[in-house]
PDB file of C-alpha atoms and ligand atoms in Angstrom:
ATOM      1  CA  MET A  18       7.435 -15.723  12.049  1.00  0.00           C
ATOM      2  CA  LYS A  19       6.017 -14.278   8.810  1.00  0.00           C
ATOM      3  CA  ASN A  20       7.245 -10.719   8.676  1.00  0.00           C
ATOM      4  CA  ILE A  21       5.268  -7.975   6.955  1.00  0.00           C
ATOM      5  CA  VAL A  22       7.116  -4.852   5.815  1.00  0.00           C
ATOM      6  CA  ILE A  23       4.874  -1.872   4.994  1.00  0.00           C
ATOM      7  CA  LEU A  24       6.051   0.879   2.624  1.00  0.00           C
ATOM      8  CA  ILE A  25       4.469   4.330   2.991  1.00  0.00           C
ATOM      9  CA  SER A  26       4.906   7.877   1.714  1.00  0.00           C
ATOM     10  CA  GLY A  27       2.327   9.828   3.711  1.00  0.00           C
ATOM     11  CA  GLY A  28      -0.190   9.783   6.511  1.00  0.00           C
ATOM     12  CA  GLY A  29      -0.175   6.053   6.909  1.00  0.00           C
ATOM     13  CA  SER A  30      -3.833   5.463   7.739  1.00  0.00           C
ATOM     14  CA  ASN A  31      -3.828   2.184   5.786  1.00  0.00           C
ATOM     15  CA  MET A  32      -0.643   1.170   7.586  1.00  0.00           C
ATOM     16  CA  ALA A  33      -2.336   1.977  10.911  1.00  0.00           C
ATOM     17  CA  ALA A  34      -5.387  -0.096   9.896  1.00  0.00           C
ATOM     18  CA  LEU A  35      -3.103  -3.052   9.139  1.00  0.00           C
ATOM     19  CA  VAL A  36      -1.260  -2.685  12.457  1.00  0.00           C
ATOM     20  CA  ARG A  37      -4.591  -2.514  14.299  1.00  0.00           C
ATOM     21  CA  ALA A  38      -5.905  -5.589  12.472  1.00  0.00           C
ATOM     22  CA  ALA A  39      -2.724  -7.512  13.255  1.00  0.00           C
ATOM     23  CA  ARG A  40      -2.963  -6.649  16.968  1.00  0.00           C
ATOM     24  CA  GLN A  41      -6.722  -6.958  17.447  1.00  0.00           C
ATOM     25  CA  GLY A  42      -7.071  -9.876  15.047  1.00  0.00           C
ATOM     26  CA  GLY A  43      -4.365 -11.902  16.762  1.00  0.00           C
ATOM     27  CA  TRP A  44      -2.263 -12.371  13.619  1.00  0.00           C
ATOM     28  CA  ARG A  45       0.730 -13.434  15.712  1.00  0.00           C
ATOM     29  CA  GLU A  46      -1.187 -16.171  17.503  1.00  0.00           C
ATOM     30  CA  ARG A  47      -3.452 -17.264  14.653  1.00  0.00           C
ATOM     31  CA  LEU A  48      -1.222 -16.749  11.608  1.00  0.00           C
ATOM     32  CA  GLY A  49       2.309 -16.488  12.986  1.00  0.00           C
ATOM     33  CA  ALA A  50       2.593 -13.074  11.369  1.00  0.00           C
ATOM     34  CA  GLN A  51       3.608  -9.598  12.501  1.00  0.00           C
ATOM     35  CA  VAL A  52       4.153  -6.123  11.084  1.00  0.00           C
ATOM     36  CA  ALA A  53       7.944  -6.103  11.418  1.00  0.00           C
ATOM     37  CA  ALA A  54       8.780  -2.662  10.042  1.00  0.00           C
ATOM     38  CA  VAL A  55       7.479   0.434   8.282  1.00  0.00           C
ATOM     39  CA  ILE A  56       9.668   2.134   5.685  1.00  0.00           C
ATOM     40  CA  SER A  57       8.982   5.556   4.130  1.00  0.00           C
ATOM     41  CA  ASN A  58      10.602   7.215   1.130  1.00  0.00           C
ATOM     42  CA  ARG A  59       9.681  10.584   2.682  1.00  0.00           C
ATOM     43  CA  PRO A  60      11.297  11.739   5.958  1.00  0.00           C
ATOM     44  CA  ASP A  61       8.199  13.828   6.788  1.00  0.00           C
ATOM     45  CA  ALA A  62       5.642  11.012   6.388  1.00  0.00           C
ATOM     46  CA  GLY A  63       3.132  11.212   9.243  1.00  0.00           C
ATOM     47  CA  GLY A  64       2.913   7.429   9.364  1.00  0.00           C
ATOM     48  CA  LEU A  65       6.446   7.142  10.767  1.00  0.00           C
ATOM     49  CA  ALA A  66       5.399   8.585  14.139  1.00  0.00           C
ATOM     50  CA  LEU A  67       2.243   6.427  14.179  1.00  0.00           C
ATOM     51  CA  ALA A  68       4.361   3.296  13.667  1.00  0.00           C
ATOM     52  CA  ARG A  69       6.862   4.238  16.372  1.00  0.00           C
ATOM     53  CA  GLU A  70       3.998   4.888  18.807  1.00  0.00           C
ATOM     54  CA  GLN A  71       3.054   1.256  18.242  1.00  0.00           C
ATOM     55  CA  GLY A  72       6.606   0.094  18.929  1.00  0.00           C
ATOM     56  CA  ILE A  73       7.236  -0.820  15.290  1.00  0.00           C
ATOM     57  CA  PRO A  74      10.636   0.023  13.773  1.00  0.00           C
ATOM     58  CA  ALA A  75      10.169   2.877  11.282  1.00  0.00           C
ATOM     59  CA  GLU A  76      12.892   3.774   8.796  1.00  0.00           C
ATOM     60  CA  VAL A  77      13.415   6.291   6.005  1.00  0.00           C
ATOM     61  CA  VAL A  78      15.020   5.653   2.622  1.00  0.00           C
ATOM     62  CA  ASP A  79      14.758   9.125   1.082  1.00  0.00           C
ATOM     63  CA  HIS A  80      14.507   8.874  -2.714  1.00  0.00           C
ATOM     64  CA  LYS A  81      15.694  12.478  -3.023  1.00  0.00           C
ATOM     65  CA  ALA A  82      19.105  11.454  -1.696  1.00  0.00           C
ATOM     66  CA  TYR A  83      19.713   9.268  -4.787  1.00  0.00           C
ATOM     67  CA  GLU A  84      20.678   9.969  -8.403  1.00  0.00           C
ATOM     68  CA  GLY A  85      18.357   7.415  -9.973  1.00  0.00           C
ATOM     69  CA  ARG A  86      15.604   4.898  -9.272  1.00  0.00           C
ATOM     70  CA  GLU A  87      18.021   1.949  -9.337  1.00  0.00           C
ATOM     71  CA  ALA A  88      20.281   3.368  -6.601  1.00  0.00           C
ATOM     72  CA  PHE A  89      17.254   4.283  -4.456  1.00  0.00           C
ATOM     73  CA  GLU A  90      15.740   0.849  -4.896  1.00  0.00           C
ATOM     74  CA  ALA A  91      19.003  -0.938  -4.056  1.00  0.00           C
ATOM     75  CA  ASP A  92      19.026   0.713  -0.615  1.00  0.00           C
ATOM     76  CA  LEU A  93      15.266   0.256  -0.228  1.00  0.00           C
ATOM     77  CA  ALA A  94      15.613  -3.472  -0.975  1.00  0.00           C
ATOM     78  CA  ALA A  95      18.501  -3.764   1.493  1.00  0.00           C
ATOM     79  CA  ALA A  96      16.383  -2.128   4.210  1.00  0.00           C
ATOM     80  CA  ILE A  97      13.446  -4.441   3.415  1.00  0.00           C
ATOM     81  CA  ASP A  98      15.534  -7.616   3.226  1.00  0.00           C
ATOM     82  CA  ARG A  99      16.870  -7.165   6.770  1.00  0.00           C
ATOM     83  CA  TYR A 100      13.371  -8.264   7.873  1.00  0.00           C
ATOM     84  CA  ALA A 101      13.228 -11.262   5.477  1.00  0.00           C
ATOM     85  CA  PRO A 102       9.566 -10.445   4.788  1.00  0.00           C
ATOM     86  CA  ALA A 103       6.900 -12.885   3.657  1.00  0.00           C
ATOM     87  CA  LEU A 104       4.947  -9.878   2.342  1.00  0.00           C
ATOM     88  CA  VAL A 105       5.854  -6.346   1.271  1.00  0.00           C
ATOM     89  CA  VAL A 106       2.788  -4.117   1.476  1.00  0.00           C
ATOM     90  CA  LEU A 107       2.533  -0.769  -0.347  1.00  0.00           C
ATOM     91  CA  ALA A 108       0.227   1.527   1.653  1.00  0.00           C
ATOM     92  CA  GLY A 109       0.101   4.931   0.013  1.00  0.00           C
ATOM     93  CA  PHE A 110       3.612   4.418  -1.349  1.00  0.00           C
ATOM     94  CA  MET A 111       4.106   6.950  -4.135  1.00  0.00           C
ATOM     95  CA  ARG A 112       7.216   5.866  -6.083  1.00  0.00           C
ATOM     96  CA  ILE A 113       6.908   3.799  -9.249  1.00  0.00           C
ATOM     97  CA  LEU A 114       8.995   0.630  -8.880  1.00  0.00           C
ATOM     98  CA  THR A 115      11.271  -0.776 -11.594  1.00  0.00           C
ATOM     99  CA  PRO A 116      10.800  -4.285 -13.029  1.00  0.00           C
ATOM    100  CA  THR A 117      13.997  -5.342 -11.212  1.00  0.00           C
ATOM    101  CA  PHE A 118      12.566  -4.392  -7.811  1.00  0.00           C
ATOM    102  CA  VAL A 119       9.167  -5.920  -8.585  1.00  0.00           C
ATOM    103  CA  GLY A 120      10.834  -9.148  -9.757  1.00  0.00           C
ATOM    104  CA  ARG A 121      12.748  -9.474  -6.485  1.00  0.00           C
ATOM    105  CA  TYR A 122       9.449  -9.591  -4.535  1.00  0.00           C
ATOM    106  CA  ALA A 123       7.287 -11.290  -7.159  1.00  0.00           C
ATOM    107  CA  GLY A 124       4.117 -12.712  -5.610  1.00  0.00           C
ATOM    108  CA  ARG A 125       4.951 -11.102  -2.248  1.00  0.00           C
ATOM    109  CA  LEU A 126       4.323  -7.463  -3.220  1.00  0.00           C
ATOM    110  CA  VAL A 127       0.823  -6.023  -2.813  1.00  0.00           C
ATOM    111  CA  ASN A 128      -0.700  -2.550  -3.349  1.00  0.00           C
ATOM    112  CA  ILE A 129      -3.884  -0.676  -2.580  1.00  0.00           C
ATOM    113  CA  HIS A 130      -5.021   1.641  -5.349  1.00  0.00           C
ATOM    114  CA  PRO A 131      -7.885   4.109  -4.867  1.00  0.00           C
ATOM    115  CA  SER A 132      -9.920   3.275  -7.979  1.00  0.00           C
ATOM    116  CA  LEU A 133     -11.894   0.389  -9.418  1.00  0.00           C
ATOM    117  CA  LEU A 134      -9.102  -1.021 -11.590  1.00  0.00           C
ATOM    118  CA  PRO A 135      -8.723  -1.399 -14.531  1.00  0.00           C
ATOM    119  CA  ALA A 136     -10.300   2.099 -14.489  1.00  0.00           C
ATOM    120  CA  PHE A 137      -7.982   4.963 -13.588  1.00  0.00           C
ATOM    121  CA  PRO A 138      -4.533   3.513 -13.025  1.00  0.00           C
ATOM    122  CA  GLY A 139      -1.947   6.105 -11.968  1.00  0.00           C
ATOM    123  CA  LEU A 140      -2.473   9.335 -10.065  1.00  0.00           C
ATOM    124  CA  HIS A 141      -5.419  11.672  -9.273  1.00  0.00           C
ATOM    125  CA  THR A 142      -7.971   8.853  -9.398  1.00  0.00           C
ATOM    126  CA  HIS A 143     -10.774  10.652  -7.543  1.00  0.00           C
ATOM    127  CA  ARG A 144     -10.550  13.784  -9.693  1.00  0.00           C
ATOM    128  CA  ARG A 145     -10.602  11.642 -12.838  1.00  0.00           C
ATOM    129  CA  ALA A 146     -13.602   9.608 -11.622  1.00  0.00           C
ATOM    130  CA  LEU A 147     -15.537  12.824 -10.927  1.00  0.00           C
ATOM    131  CA  GLU A 148     -14.559  14.338 -14.301  1.00  0.00           C
ATOM    132  CA  ALA A 149     -15.700  11.159 -16.065  1.00  0.00           C
ATOM    133  CA  GLY A 150     -19.110  11.397 -14.378  1.00  0.00           C
ATOM    134  CA  CYS A 151     -18.782   8.004 -12.662  1.00  0.00           C
ATOM    135  CA  ARG A 152     -21.745   7.060 -10.442  1.00  0.00           C
ATOM    136  CA  VAL A 153     -19.584   4.673  -8.438  1.00  0.00           C
ATOM    137  CA  ALA A 154     -15.961   4.729  -7.354  1.00  0.00           C
ATOM    138  CA  GLY A 155     -13.896   2.467  -5.152  1.00  0.00           C
ATOM    139  CA  VAL A 156     -10.650   0.793  -4.303  1.00  0.00           C
ATOM    140  CA  THR A 157      -8.619  -2.202  -5.447  1.00  0.00           C
ATOM    141  CA  VAL A 158      -6.053  -4.388  -3.690  1.00  0.00           C
ATOM    142  CA  HIS A 159      -3.786  -6.066  -6.233  1.00  0.00           C
ATOM    143  CA  LEU A 160      -0.508  -7.904  -6.571  1.00  0.00           C
ATOM    144  CA  VAL A 161       2.181  -5.618  -7.964  1.00  0.00           C
ATOM    145  CA  THR A 162       3.636  -6.429 -11.376  1.00  0.00           C
ATOM    146  CA  ALA A 163       5.997  -4.420 -13.562  1.00  0.00           C
ATOM    147  CA  GLU A 164       3.063  -2.729 -15.304  1.00  0.00           C
ATOM    148  CA  LEU A 165       1.714   0.031 -13.052  1.00  0.00           C
ATOM    149  CA  ASP A 166      -1.609  -0.822 -11.352  1.00  0.00           C
ATOM    150  CA  HIS A 167      -2.175  -3.869 -13.593  1.00  0.00           C
ATOM    151  CA  GLY A 168      -1.415  -6.869 -11.364  1.00  0.00           C
ATOM    152  CA  PRO A 169      -3.962  -9.570 -10.419  1.00  0.00           C
ATOM    153  CA  ILE A 170      -6.885  -8.189  -8.389  1.00  0.00           C
ATOM    154  CA  LEU A 171      -7.301  -9.573  -4.855  1.00  0.00           C
ATOM    155  CA  GLU A 172     -10.140  -7.443  -3.400  1.00  0.00           C
ATOM    156  CA  GLN A 173     -12.326  -4.507  -4.403  1.00  0.00           C
ATOM    157  CA  ALA A 174     -14.911  -2.319  -2.683  1.00  0.00           C
ATOM    158  CA  VAL A 175     -17.401   0.056  -4.301  1.00  0.00           C
ATOM    159  CA  VAL A 176     -18.745   3.363  -2.966  1.00  0.00           C
ATOM    160  CA  PRO A 177     -21.365   5.681  -4.485  1.00  0.00           C
ATOM    161  CA  VAL A 178     -20.411   9.031  -5.981  1.00  0.00           C
ATOM    162  CA  LEU A 179     -22.838  11.539  -4.440  1.00  0.00           C
ATOM    163  CA  ARG A 180     -24.139  14.836  -5.839  1.00  0.00           C
ATOM    164  CA  GLY A 181     -21.831  17.641  -4.779  1.00  0.00           C
ATOM    165  CA  ASP A 182     -18.888  15.321  -4.128  1.00  0.00           C
ATOM    166  CA  THR A 183     -15.442  16.897  -4.236  1.00  0.00           C
ATOM    167  CA  GLU A 184     -12.138  15.108  -4.672  1.00  0.00           C
ATOM    168  CA  GLN A 185     -11.772  15.311  -0.882  1.00  0.00           C
ATOM    169  CA  SER A 186     -15.221  13.990   0.046  1.00  0.00           C
ATOM    170  CA  LEU A 187     -14.939  11.105  -2.406  1.00  0.00           C
ATOM    171  CA  ALA A 188     -11.412  10.258  -1.239  1.00  0.00           C
ATOM    172  CA  ALA A 189     -12.611  10.138   2.381  1.00  0.00           C
ATOM    173  CA  ARG A 190     -15.486   7.781   1.483  1.00  0.00           C
ATOM    174  CA  VAL A 191     -13.131   5.485  -0.426  1.00  0.00           C
ATOM    175  CA  LEU A 192     -10.550   5.568   2.387  1.00  0.00           C
ATOM    176  CA  THR A 193     -13.012   4.147   4.931  1.00  0.00           C
ATOM    177  CA  GLN A 194     -13.400   1.134   2.617  1.00  0.00           C
ATOM    178  CA  GLU A 195      -9.629   0.844   2.158  1.00  0.00           C
ATOM    179  CA  HIS A 196      -9.241   0.365   5.903  1.00  0.00           C
ATOM    180  CA  ILE A 197     -11.684  -2.566   5.767  1.00  0.00           C
ATOM    181  CA  ILE A 198     -10.502  -4.434   2.672  1.00  0.00           C
ATOM    182  CA  TYR A 199      -6.715  -4.065   3.001  1.00  0.00           C
ATOM    183  CA  PRO A 200      -6.438  -5.990   6.294  1.00  0.00           C
ATOM    184  CA  ARG A 201      -8.840  -8.618   4.889  1.00  0.00           C
ATOM    185  CA  ALA A 202      -6.762  -9.060   1.713  1.00  0.00           C
ATOM    186  CA  VAL A 203      -3.472  -9.255   3.608  1.00  0.00           C
ATOM    187  CA  GLU A 204      -4.907 -11.805   6.030  1.00  0.00           C
ATOM    188  CA  ALA A 205      -6.075 -13.933   3.086  1.00  0.00           C
ATOM    189  CA  LEU A 206      -2.568 -13.806   1.585  1.00  0.00           C
ATOM    190  CA  LEU A 207      -1.019 -14.834   4.909  1.00  0.00           C
ATOM    191  CA  ARG A 208      -3.304 -17.861   5.000  1.00  0.00           C
ATOM    192  CA  GLN A 209      -2.070 -19.104   1.637  1.00  0.00           C
ATOM    193  CA  GLU A 210       0.097 -22.136   1.963  1.00  0.00           C
ATOM    194  CA  GLY A 211       3.854 -21.664   1.740  1.00  0.00           C
ATOM    195  CA  ARG A 212       3.893 -17.978   2.621  1.00  0.00           C
TER     196      ARG A 212
HETATM  197  N1  LIG B 302       5.270  -0.049  -9.220  1.00  0.00           N
HETATM  198  C1  LIG B 302       4.966  -0.996 -10.119  1.00  0.00           C
HETATM  199  N2  LIG B 302       5.949  -1.461 -10.887  1.00  0.00           N
HETATM  200  N3  LIG B 302       3.708  -1.485 -10.286  1.00  0.00           N
HETATM  201  C2  LIG B 302       2.712  -0.992  -9.515  1.00  0.00           C
HETATM  202  O1  LIG B 302       1.506  -1.495  -9.690  1.00  0.00           O
HETATM  203  C3  LIG B 302       2.960   0.029  -8.557  1.00  0.00           C
HETATM  204  C4  LIG B 302       4.291   0.476  -8.447  1.00  0.00           C
HETATM  205  C5  LIG B 302       4.624   1.482  -7.538  1.00  0.00           C
HETATM  206  C6  LIG B 302       3.639   2.071  -6.777  1.00  0.00           C
HETATM  207  C7  LIG B 302       1.284   2.420  -6.160  1.00  0.00           C
HETATM  208  C8  LIG B 302       0.600   3.379  -7.104  1.00  0.00           C
HETATM  209  C9  LIG B 302      -0.877   3.446  -7.069  1.00  0.00           C
HETATM  210  O2  LIG B 302      -1.517   2.649  -6.384  1.00  0.00           O
HETATM  211  C10 LIG B 302       2.321   1.661  -6.917  1.00  0.00           C
HETATM  212  C11 LIG B 302       1.975   0.630  -7.782  1.00  0.00           C
HETATM  213  C12 LIG B 302       2.967   6.227  -7.568  1.00  0.00           C
HETATM  214  C13 LIG B 302       2.754   6.628  -8.872  1.00  0.00           C
HETATM  215  C14 LIG B 302       3.539   7.749  -9.486  1.00  0.00           C
HETATM  216  O3  LIG B 302       3.270   8.182 -10.597  1.00  0.00           O
HETATM  217  C15 LIG B 302       1.802   5.940  -9.599  1.00  0.00           C
HETATM  218  C16 LIG B 302       1.107   4.884  -9.026  1.00  0.00           C
HETATM  219  C17 LIG B 302       1.356   4.493  -7.706  1.00  0.00           C
HETATM  220  C18 LIG B 302       2.281   5.181  -6.980  1.00  0.00           C
HETATM  221  N4  LIG B 302       4.596   8.242  -8.793  1.00  0.00           N
HETATM  222  C19 LIG B 302       5.508   9.302  -9.241  1.00  0.00           C
HETATM  223  C20 LIG B 302       6.864   8.681  -9.670  1.00  0.00           C
HETATM  224  O4  LIG B 302       7.542   9.303 -10.500  1.00  0.00           O
HETATM  225  C21 LIG B 302       5.792  10.286  -8.147  1.00  0.00           C
HETATM  226  C22 LIG B 302       4.580  10.932  -7.587  1.00  0.00           C
HETATM  227  C23 LIG B 302       4.826  11.581  -6.230  1.00  0.00           C
HETATM  228  O5  LIG B 302       5.908  11.426  -5.630  1.00  0.00           O
HETATM  229  O6  LIG B 302       3.876  12.213  -5.731  1.00  0.00           O
HETATM  230  O7  LIG B 302       7.262   7.629  -9.121  1.00  0.00           O
HETATM  231  O8  LIG B 302      -1.456   4.321  -7.726  1.00  0.00           O
HETATM  232  C1  LIG B 303      -4.768   5.957   0.037  1.00  0.00           C
HETATM  233  O1  LIG B 303      -5.990   6.433  -0.443  1.00  0.00           O
HETATM  234  C2  LIG B 303      -4.142   5.013  -0.967  1.00  0.00           C
HETATM  235  O2  LIG B 303      -5.073   4.192  -1.620  1.00  0.00           O
HETATM  236  C3  LIG B 303      -3.551   5.990  -1.927  1.00  0.00           C
HETATM  237  O3  LIG B 303      -3.019   7.019  -1.129  1.00  0.00           O
HETATM  238  C4  LIG B 303      -3.741   7.092   0.107  1.00  0.00           C
HETATM  239  C5  LIG B 303      -2.758   6.891   1.229  1.00  0.00           C
HETATM  240  O4  LIG B 303      -3.362   7.123   2.463  1.00  0.00           O
HETATM  241  N1  LIG B 303      -2.541   5.392  -2.731  1.00  0.00           N
HETATM  242  C6  LIG B 303      -2.157   5.908  -3.888  1.00  0.00           C
HETATM  243  O5  LIG B 303      -2.693   6.882  -4.367  1.00  0.00           O
HETATM  244  C7  LIG B 303      -1.020   5.213  -4.548  1.00  0.00           C
HETATM  245  N2  LIG B 303      -0.673   5.921  -5.734  1.00  0.00           N
HETATM  246  P1  LIG B 303      -2.668   6.621   3.806  1.00  0.00           P
HETATM  247  O6  LIG B 303      -1.229   7.095   3.771  1.00  0.00           O
HETATM  248  O7  LIG B 303      -3.442   7.326   4.875  1.00  0.00           O
HETATM  249  O8  LIG B 303      -2.790   5.135   3.861  1.00  0.00           O
END
């Protein structure tokens, strides 16, 4: 079985979209794949309850309990490796990962970033797109490399920026596209030979 481990920090709507796609899309039967676990770096992440409701093991590795990134990531990697995952999927995961961690999961680590990369890597993407006067915005699924939000692009979707948009209204429009393209991108990765 190809195990998928999903890392979250917040509400987990992308995680929920992936779980739904796996169930409704028959990933177990068609691809021999399952969402094996959800891990959050925040104990209060709403996605933890959503995962448990679906019968998926949900764990916390709280970064605040550690002195440095390396110590946090050592425990995070140990928690992940118990599931021997074929893919590690960042879904609203908000901690920058060191080159050591990224190297451990090279080619198996994927992220969804709420901008049209290479525009607006990093945080506050919707605010920055509005401030720049962009007429379109969007979302990118990419492989994770050591350089933040710079790995190879797997999928993108574009949405219009509308007159009167706020950070919140634009984020909501982008999020609906995230829920469509992330399951599609993950399914395509699962189909690749040798995964
Ligand atoms: N790590 C690497 N090495 N490469 C990437 O491409 C990564 C990554 C870790 C996370 C997701 C990401 C995004 O899609 C991601 C991609 C957090 C921050 C950040 O600044 C930036 C980008 C992303 C996630 N985090 C702060 C930190 O100090 C904390 C912010 C907070 O907790 O709210 O880690 O945009
Ligand atoms: C999503 O918009 C995701 O693209 C973004 O956070 C939101 C998480 O929502 N990710 C980042 O900003 C990464 N820095 P969710 O928890 O409901 O999936």
